[in-house]
Short mmCIF file of C-alpha atoms in Angstrom, two decimals:
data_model
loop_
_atom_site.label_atom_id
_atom_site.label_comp_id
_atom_site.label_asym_id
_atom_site.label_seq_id
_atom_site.Cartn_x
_atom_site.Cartn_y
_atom_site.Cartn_z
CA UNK A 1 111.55 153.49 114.85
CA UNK A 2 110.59 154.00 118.59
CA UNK A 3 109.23 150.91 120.58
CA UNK A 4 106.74 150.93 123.78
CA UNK A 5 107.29 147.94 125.55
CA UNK A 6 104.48 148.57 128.27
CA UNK A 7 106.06 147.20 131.37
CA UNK A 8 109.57 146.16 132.24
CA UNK A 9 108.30 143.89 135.18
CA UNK A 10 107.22 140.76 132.84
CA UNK A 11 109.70 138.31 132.20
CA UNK A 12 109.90 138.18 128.81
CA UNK A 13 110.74 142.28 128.64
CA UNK A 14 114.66 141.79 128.74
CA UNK A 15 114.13 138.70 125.71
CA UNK A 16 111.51 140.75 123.47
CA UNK A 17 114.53 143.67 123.74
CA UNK A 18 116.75 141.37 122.50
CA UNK A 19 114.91 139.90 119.85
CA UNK A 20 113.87 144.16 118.45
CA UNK A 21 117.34 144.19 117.53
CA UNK A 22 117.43 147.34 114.93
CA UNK A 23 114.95 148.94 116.95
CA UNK A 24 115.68 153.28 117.08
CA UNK A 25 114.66 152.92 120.89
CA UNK A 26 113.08 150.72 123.35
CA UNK A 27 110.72 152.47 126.20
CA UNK A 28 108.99 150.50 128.74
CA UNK A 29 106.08 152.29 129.58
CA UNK A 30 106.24 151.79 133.46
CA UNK A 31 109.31 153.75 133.55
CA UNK A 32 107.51 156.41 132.38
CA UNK A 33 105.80 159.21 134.57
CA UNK A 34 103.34 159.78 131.89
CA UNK A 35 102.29 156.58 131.39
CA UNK A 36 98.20 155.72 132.00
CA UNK A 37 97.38 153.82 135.37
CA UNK A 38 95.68 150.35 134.60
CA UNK A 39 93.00 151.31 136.02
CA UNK A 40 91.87 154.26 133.47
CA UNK A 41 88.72 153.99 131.90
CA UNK A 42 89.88 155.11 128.67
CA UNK A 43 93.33 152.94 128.77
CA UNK A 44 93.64 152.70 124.97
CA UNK A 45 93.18 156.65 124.11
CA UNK A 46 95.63 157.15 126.94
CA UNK A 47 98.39 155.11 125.76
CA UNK A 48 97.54 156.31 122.38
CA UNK A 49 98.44 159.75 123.54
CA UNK A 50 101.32 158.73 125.16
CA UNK A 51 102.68 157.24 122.03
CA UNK A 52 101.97 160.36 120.01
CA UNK A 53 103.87 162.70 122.54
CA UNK A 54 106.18 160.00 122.46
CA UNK A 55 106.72 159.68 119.19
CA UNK A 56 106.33 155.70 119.29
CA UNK A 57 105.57 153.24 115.83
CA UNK A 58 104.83 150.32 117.57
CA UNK A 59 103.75 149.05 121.09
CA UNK A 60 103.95 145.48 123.00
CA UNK A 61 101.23 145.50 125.39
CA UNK A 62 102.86 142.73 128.06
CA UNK A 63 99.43 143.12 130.68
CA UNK A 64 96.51 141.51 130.43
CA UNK A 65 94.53 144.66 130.98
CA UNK A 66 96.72 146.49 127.91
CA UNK A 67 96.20 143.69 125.37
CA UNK A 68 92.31 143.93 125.76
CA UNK A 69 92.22 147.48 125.85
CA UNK A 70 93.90 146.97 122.65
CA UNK A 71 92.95 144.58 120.96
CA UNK A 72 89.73 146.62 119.75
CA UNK A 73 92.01 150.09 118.80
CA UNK A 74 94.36 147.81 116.70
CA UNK A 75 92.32 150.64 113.69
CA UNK A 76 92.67 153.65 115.31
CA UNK A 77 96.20 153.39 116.20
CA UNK A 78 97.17 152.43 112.65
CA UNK A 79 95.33 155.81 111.77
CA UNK A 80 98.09 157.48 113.64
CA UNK A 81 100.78 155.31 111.75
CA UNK A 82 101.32 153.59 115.08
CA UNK A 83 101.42 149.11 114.61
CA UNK A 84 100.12 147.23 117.50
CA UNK A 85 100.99 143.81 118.50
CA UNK A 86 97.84 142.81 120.67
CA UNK A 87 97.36 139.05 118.80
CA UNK A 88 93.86 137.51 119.83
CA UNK A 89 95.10 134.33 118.96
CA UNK A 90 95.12 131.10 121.77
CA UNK A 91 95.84 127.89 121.36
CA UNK A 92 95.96 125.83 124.73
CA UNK A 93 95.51 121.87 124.49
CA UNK A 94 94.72 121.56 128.30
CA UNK A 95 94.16 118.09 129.93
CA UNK A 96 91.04 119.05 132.52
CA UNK A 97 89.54 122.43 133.44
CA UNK A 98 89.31 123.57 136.88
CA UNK A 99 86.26 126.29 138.26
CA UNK A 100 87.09 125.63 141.85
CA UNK A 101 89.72 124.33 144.25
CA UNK A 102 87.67 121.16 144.88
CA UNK A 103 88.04 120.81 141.01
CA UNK A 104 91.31 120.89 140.87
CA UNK A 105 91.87 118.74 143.74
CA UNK A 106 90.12 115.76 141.96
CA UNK A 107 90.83 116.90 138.84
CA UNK A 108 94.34 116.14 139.62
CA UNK A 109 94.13 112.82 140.83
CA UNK A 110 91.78 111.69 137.93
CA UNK A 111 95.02 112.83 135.51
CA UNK A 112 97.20 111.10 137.56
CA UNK A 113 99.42 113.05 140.24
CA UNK A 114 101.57 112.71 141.74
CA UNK A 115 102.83 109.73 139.58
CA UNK A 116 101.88 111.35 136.22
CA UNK A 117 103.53 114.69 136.00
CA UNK A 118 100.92 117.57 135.89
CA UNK A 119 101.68 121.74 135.21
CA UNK A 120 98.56 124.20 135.49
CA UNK A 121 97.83 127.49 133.34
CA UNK A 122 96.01 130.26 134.32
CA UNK A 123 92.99 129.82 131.79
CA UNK A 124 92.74 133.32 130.63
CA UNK A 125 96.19 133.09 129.46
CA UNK A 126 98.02 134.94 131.88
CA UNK A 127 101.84 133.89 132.23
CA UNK A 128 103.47 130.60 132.01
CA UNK A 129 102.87 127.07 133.16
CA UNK A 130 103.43 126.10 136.54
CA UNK A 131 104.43 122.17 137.52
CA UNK A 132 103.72 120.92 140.80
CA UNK A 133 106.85 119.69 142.32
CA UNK A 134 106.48 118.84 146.29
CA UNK A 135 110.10 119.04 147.05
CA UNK A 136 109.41 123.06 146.30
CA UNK A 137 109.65 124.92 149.66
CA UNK A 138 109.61 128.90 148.16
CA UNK A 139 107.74 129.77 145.86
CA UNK A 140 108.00 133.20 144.33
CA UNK A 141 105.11 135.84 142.81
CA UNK A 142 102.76 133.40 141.22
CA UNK A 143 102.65 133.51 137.30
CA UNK A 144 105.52 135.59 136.57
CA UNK A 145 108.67 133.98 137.20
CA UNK A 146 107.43 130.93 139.32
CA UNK A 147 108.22 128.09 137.74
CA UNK A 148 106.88 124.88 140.55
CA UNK A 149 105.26 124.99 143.45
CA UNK A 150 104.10 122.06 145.85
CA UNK A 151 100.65 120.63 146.43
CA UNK A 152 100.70 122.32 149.80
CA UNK A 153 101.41 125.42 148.34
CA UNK A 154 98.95 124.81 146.13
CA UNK A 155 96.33 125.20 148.42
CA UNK A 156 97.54 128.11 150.04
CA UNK A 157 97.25 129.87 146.47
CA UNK A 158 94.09 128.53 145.28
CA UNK A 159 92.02 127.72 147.90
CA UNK A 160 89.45 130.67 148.48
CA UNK A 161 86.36 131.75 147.84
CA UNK A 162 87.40 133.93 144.35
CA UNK A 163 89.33 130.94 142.52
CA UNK A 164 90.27 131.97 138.98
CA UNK A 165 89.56 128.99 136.98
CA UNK A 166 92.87 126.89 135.64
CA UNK A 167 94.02 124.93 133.04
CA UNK A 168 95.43 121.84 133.22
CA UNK A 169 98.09 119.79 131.43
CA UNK A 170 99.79 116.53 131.43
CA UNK A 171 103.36 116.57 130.92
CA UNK A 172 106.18 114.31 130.04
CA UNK A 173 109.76 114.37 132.23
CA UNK A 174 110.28 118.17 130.60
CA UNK A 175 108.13 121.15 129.88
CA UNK A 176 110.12 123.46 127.76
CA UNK A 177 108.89 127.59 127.88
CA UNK A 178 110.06 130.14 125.44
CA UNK A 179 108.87 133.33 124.26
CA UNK A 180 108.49 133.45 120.46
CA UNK A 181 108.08 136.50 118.37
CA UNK A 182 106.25 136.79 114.71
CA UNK A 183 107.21 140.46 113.25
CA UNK A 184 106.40 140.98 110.00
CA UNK A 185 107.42 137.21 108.28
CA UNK A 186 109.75 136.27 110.89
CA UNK A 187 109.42 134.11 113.88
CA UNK A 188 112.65 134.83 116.83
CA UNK A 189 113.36 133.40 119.81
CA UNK A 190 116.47 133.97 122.38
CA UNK A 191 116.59 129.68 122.40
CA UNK A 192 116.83 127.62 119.79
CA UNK A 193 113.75 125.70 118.52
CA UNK A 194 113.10 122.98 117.59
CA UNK A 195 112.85 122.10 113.92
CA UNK A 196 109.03 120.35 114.21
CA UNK A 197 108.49 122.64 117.01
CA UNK A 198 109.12 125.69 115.10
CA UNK A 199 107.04 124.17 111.95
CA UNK A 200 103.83 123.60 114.83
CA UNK A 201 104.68 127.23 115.52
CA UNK A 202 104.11 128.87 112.42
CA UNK A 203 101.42 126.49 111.75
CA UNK A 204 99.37 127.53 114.26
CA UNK A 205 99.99 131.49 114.17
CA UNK A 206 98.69 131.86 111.05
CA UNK A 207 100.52 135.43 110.62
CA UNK A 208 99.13 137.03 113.64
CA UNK A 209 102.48 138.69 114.92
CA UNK A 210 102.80 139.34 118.59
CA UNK A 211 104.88 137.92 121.02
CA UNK A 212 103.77 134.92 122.36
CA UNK A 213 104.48 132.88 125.61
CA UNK A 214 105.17 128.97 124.30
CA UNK A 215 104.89 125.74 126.19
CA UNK A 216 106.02 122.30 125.00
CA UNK A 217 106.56 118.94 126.42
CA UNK A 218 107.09 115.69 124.69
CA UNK A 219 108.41 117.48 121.09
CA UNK A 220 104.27 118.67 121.17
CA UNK A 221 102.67 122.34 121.91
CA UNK A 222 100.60 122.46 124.45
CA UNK A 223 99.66 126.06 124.91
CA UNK A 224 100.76 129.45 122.60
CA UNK A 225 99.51 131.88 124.12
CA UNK A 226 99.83 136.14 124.00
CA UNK A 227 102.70 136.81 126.38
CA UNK A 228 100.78 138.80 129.37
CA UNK A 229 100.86 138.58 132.79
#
């Protein structure tokens, strides 16, 4: 069994190896010369054909431009004996829903910062949460590996003309992340779980395997999410 991880740069890549255990061999698809830009037209024929030459049986798309391409050639790549874990599935439980900066600005003071503590989402699903802690002074690439930034920071992200809208979330004094796997009837992740956490998991997965990005706070899931960035 050959694996296609398609990108070594998310920060779940090193975990999902971990948790393959058993695998034949692990590629990650931006290592690769022949791998397709993510910019092709026909991304999902492309990495097809890069799996055939490659001789891969299943593939972890870990962009958000991969797991759409994919997620409608889940069919055509079983034809070729090849499994796909592109899940469709989202659940995110967010507080407030922000379309522009001045949105967000009031939407955060209606949900009570900064004496309530709040984290924000990318709404698509892109990444992880992201609290907003003012005694942050460095923040680093936003929504892959960032894990607080400050309110003045803040606005030097969001505040333009093309804001992306944002979810977000009211959390308790900790936010807990972990990536979660469902392959075949098992569920793994590199941390340990929590017993009611871990019962909410498979609850709400319903046997669409993937790997997921997973956010809790206060013992309660507040976003599962496919693990792209």
């Amino acid at each position: 069994m050959k694996v296609l991880i398609s990108t070594s740069q998310h920060p779940a890549s090193a975990q999902l190896v971990q948790m393959l255990a058993g695998a034949e061999k692990v590629i990650f698809g931006d290592c690769c010369v022949s791998y397709p830009s993510q910019q092709s037209n026909s991304l999902a024929h492309q990495i097809l054909t890069f799996c055939l030459d490659q001789q891969v049986t299943e593939v972890f798309p870990l962009r958000f431009t991969e797991l759409k391409a994919l997620q409608n050639a889940k069919v055509l790549f079983e034809e070729f004996g090849i499994k796909v874990f592109a899940p469709d599935l989202v659940f995110s439980k967010p507080a407030a829903l922000a379309d522009s900066y001045a949105s967000l600005s009031s939407g955060l003071l209606q949900l009570g910062y900064p004496s309530q503590r709040v984290a924000l989402a990318d709404a698509d699903g892109r990444g992880g949460l992201i609290t907003i802690d003012d005694a942050v002074k460095e923040p680093s690439q936003i929504w892959s590996g960032i894990q607080s930034l400050s309110f003045t920071q803040l606005g030097k992200w969001f505040n333009q003309a093309a804001f992306k809208t944002l979810a977000c979330y009211n959390i308790g004094e900790s936010l807990q992340q972990h990536y979660v796997l469902l392959r075949g009837q098992k569920i793994s992740c590199v941390q340990n779980l929590d017993a009611e956490i871990l019962k909410q998991v498979q609850q709400k997965l319903r046997a669409v395997e993937g790997l997921y990005h997973l956010a809790t706070s206060e013992n309660e899931i507040l976003r599962l999410t496919p693990a792209v960035i």
